[in-house]
Amino acid sequence: MLLKSICRSLDELTVLLNQLSDTEYSKSCNALSNATIGEHTRHILEMFQCLQSDYDSGVLNYDKRQRNNRIQTETEFAKQCIIDIKAGLQSENKIMFLEQYIDGLTTRIQSNYYRELLYNLEHCVHHQALIKVALLQFENISVDENFGVAQSTIEYRKQCVQ
């Protein structure tokens, strides 16, 4: 179910990218402190890429992601990254260690692959919500009403309707 949810969120992102020109994708949004849809997309994708690249070593450090400018400026490149991420999601669950630099010190805590996939899914949804704000500057772009909405909120809303 987790992988299905991740693929659904990434597919929603692809649907959006199919509607945007590279210029729109790279356009600053005042409501997002001049960030772009591309920058938020890059952030989403690089977190998944980081998890996949650090899987074998078992030591995960999201601070060391690549920050590839092409992801945030070229929709076609970003879509290819999504395809690659989806193809690499099938790894087995295993213990991993999350490493982060905090106040000049390296902190390392135990996690696992599935926990980090779940974190990345929630992180993806959060940034999709921000992207949705940026989409207000475009009249011709449409996304699913649940784009950027947490699954728990979607389920809650369904209960309220009944």
Coordinates of C-alpha atoms in Angstrom, one line a residue:
M1 CA 0.0 0.0 0.0
L2 CA 2.9 2.4 0.8
L3 CA 4.5 1.9 -2.6
K4 CA 1.1 2.4 -4.3
S5 CA 0.6 5.7 -2.4
I6 CA 4.1 6.9 -3.3
C7 CA 3.5 6.0 -7.0
R8 CA 0.2 7.8 -7.0
S9 CA 1.7 11.0 -5.6
L10 CA 4.6 10.9 -8.1
D11 CA 2.1 10.2 -10.9
E12 CA 0.1 13.3 -9.8
L13 CA 3.3 15.3 -10.0
T14 CA 4.0 13.9 -13.5
V15 CA 0.4 15.0 -14.6
L16 CA 1.3 18.5 -13.4
L17 CA 4.7 18.6 -15.1
N18 CA 3.0 17.5 -18.4
Q19 CA 1.0 20.8 -18.2
L20 CA 3.8 23.2 -17.5
S21 CA 6.3 24.8 -19.8
D22 CA 9.9 25.0 -18.5
T23 CA 9.3 28.8 -18.2
E24 CA 6.2 28.3 -16.0
Y25 CA 8.0 25.5 -14.0
S26 CA 10.8 27.9 -13.2
K27 CA 8.7 31.0 -12.5
S28 CA 9.1 32.6 -9.1
C29 CA 6.1 32.7 -6.9
N30 CA 5.7 35.6 -4.4
A31 CA 3.5 33.6 -2.1
L32 CA 6.3 31.0 -1.8
S33 CA 9.1 33.6 -1.0
N34 CA 10.0 33.6 -4.7
A35 CA 10.5 29.8 -4.8
T36 CA 9.5 28.0 -8.0
I37 CA 7.5 24.9 -8.6
G38 CA 10.7 23.4 -10.0
E39 CA 12.6 24.0 -6.8
H40 CA 9.9 22.3 -4.8
T41 CA 9.8 19.4 -7.2
R42 CA 13.6 19.1 -7.1
H43 CA 13.4 18.9 -3.3
I44 CA 10.8 16.2 -3.4
L45 CA 12.7 14.1 -5.9
E46 CA 16.1 14.5 -4.4
M47 CA 14.9 13.2 -1.1
F48 CA 13.7 10.0 -2.8
Q49 CA 17.0 9.8 -4.8
C50 CA 19.0 10.3 -1.6
L51 CA 17.2 7.4 0.1
Q52 CA 17.8 5.2 -2.9
S53 CA 21.5 6.1 -3.3
D54 CA 22.2 5.6 0.4
Y55 CA 20.2 2.3 0.7
D56 CA 23.2 0.0 0.1
S57 CA 25.4 1.8 2.8
G58 CA 22.5 1.9 5.2
V59 CA 23.6 5.4 6.3
L60 CA 21.2 8.1 5.1
N61 CA 22.0 11.8 5.1
Y62 CA 19.4 13.9 3.4
D63 CA 21.6 17.0 3.7
K64 CA 24.0 15.4 1.2
R65 CA 21.5 15.3 -1.7
Q66 CA 22.8 16.6 -5.1
R67 CA 20.7 19.7 -5.6
N68 CA 20.6 19.1 -9.4
N69 CA 19.6 22.4 -11.1
R70 CA 18.3 20.4 -14.2
I71 CA 15.5 18.9 -12.0
Q72 CA 14.2 22.4 -11.1
T73 CA 14.4 23.9 -14.6
E74 CA 13.6 21.1 -17.0
T75 CA 10.3 19.3 -16.8
E76 CA 11.3 16.5 -19.1
F77 CA 14.4 15.7 -16.9
A78 CA 12.2 15.9 -13.8
K79 CA 9.7 13.4 -15.3
Q80 CA 12.6 11.0 -16.1
C81 CA 13.8 11.3 -12.5
I82 CA 10.3 10.3 -11.4
I83 CA 10.3 7.2 -13.7
D84 CA 13.7 6.3 -12.2
I85 CA 12.6 6.8 -8.6
K86 CA 9.5 4.6 -9.2
A87 CA 11.6 1.9 -10.7
G88 CA 13.8 1.8 -7.6
L89 CA 11.2 1.7 -4.9
Q90 CA 11.0 -2.1 -4.5
S91 CA 14.0 -2.5 -2.1
E92 CA 13.5 -4.7 0.9
N93 CA 13.0 -3.2 4.3
K94 CA 16.1 -3.0 6.4
I95 CA 17.6 -1.1 9.2
M96 CA 19.1 2.2 8.2
F97 CA 20.7 5.0 10.1
L98 CA 19.6 8.6 9.6
E99 CA 22.5 11.0 9.9
Q100 CA 22.2 14.7 10.3
Y101 CA 24.4 17.6 11.3
I102 CA 22.9 19.6 14.1
D103 CA 24.6 22.5 15.8
G104 CA 28.0 21.3 14.5
L105 CA 27.6 17.7 15.7
T106 CA 26.7 14.6 13.7
T107 CA 23.6 12.9 15.1
R108 CA 22.8 9.4 14.0
I109 CA 19.5 7.6 14.8
Q110 CA 18.2 4.2 13.8
S111 CA 15.4 4.1 11.2
N112 CA 14.5 1.7 8.4
Y113 CA 13.8 1.8 4.7
Y114 CA 10.0 1.6 5.0
R115 CA 9.9 4.4 7.7
E116 CA 12.0 6.6 5.4
L117 CA 9.7 5.8 2.4
L118 CA 6.8 6.9 4.6
Y119 CA 8.6 10.1 5.6
N120 CA 9.4 10.8 1.9
L121 CA 5.7 10.3 1.0
E122 CA 4.5 12.8 3.7
H123 CA 7.3 15.2 2.7
C124 CA 6.1 14.9 -1.0
V125 CA 2.5 15.7 0.0
H126 CA 3.7 18.7 2.0
H127 CA 5.6 20.1 -0.9
Q128 CA 2.8 19.4 -3.3
A129 CA 0.6 21.5 -1.1
L130 CA 3.1 24.3 -1.5
I131 CA 3.2 23.7 -5.2
K132 CA -0.6 24.0 -5.3
V133 CA -0.2 27.6 -3.9
A134 CA 2.1 28.4 -6.7
L135 CA -0.4 27.1 -9.2
L136 CA -2.8 29.9 -8.3
Q137 CA -0.7 32.2 -10.6
F138 CA -1.7 30.0 -13.6
E139 CA -5.2 29.8 -15.0
N140 CA -4.7 26.9 -17.4
I141 CA -3.3 24.3 -15.0
S142 CA -5.4 21.7 -13.3
V143 CA -4.6 19.1 -10.7
D144 CA -6.6 16.6 -8.8
E145 CA -8.5 18.2 -5.9
N146 CA -6.5 15.9 -3.5
F147 CA -3.1 17.0 -4.8
G148 CA -1.1 18.1 -1.8
V149 CA -3.6 16.7 0.7
A150 CA -2.6 14.1 3.3
Q151 CA -4.3 10.8 3.0
S152 CA -5.6 11.1 6.6
T153 CA -7.3 14.4 5.6
I154 CA -8.8 12.7 2.5
E155 CA -10.2 9.9 4.6
Y156 CA -11.5 12.4 7.3
R157 CA -13.3 14.4 4.6
K158 CA -14.9 11.2 3.2
Q159 CA -16.3 10.4 6.7
C160 CA -17.7 13.9 7.1
V161 CA -19.6 13.6 3.9
Q162 CA -21.4 10.4 5.0

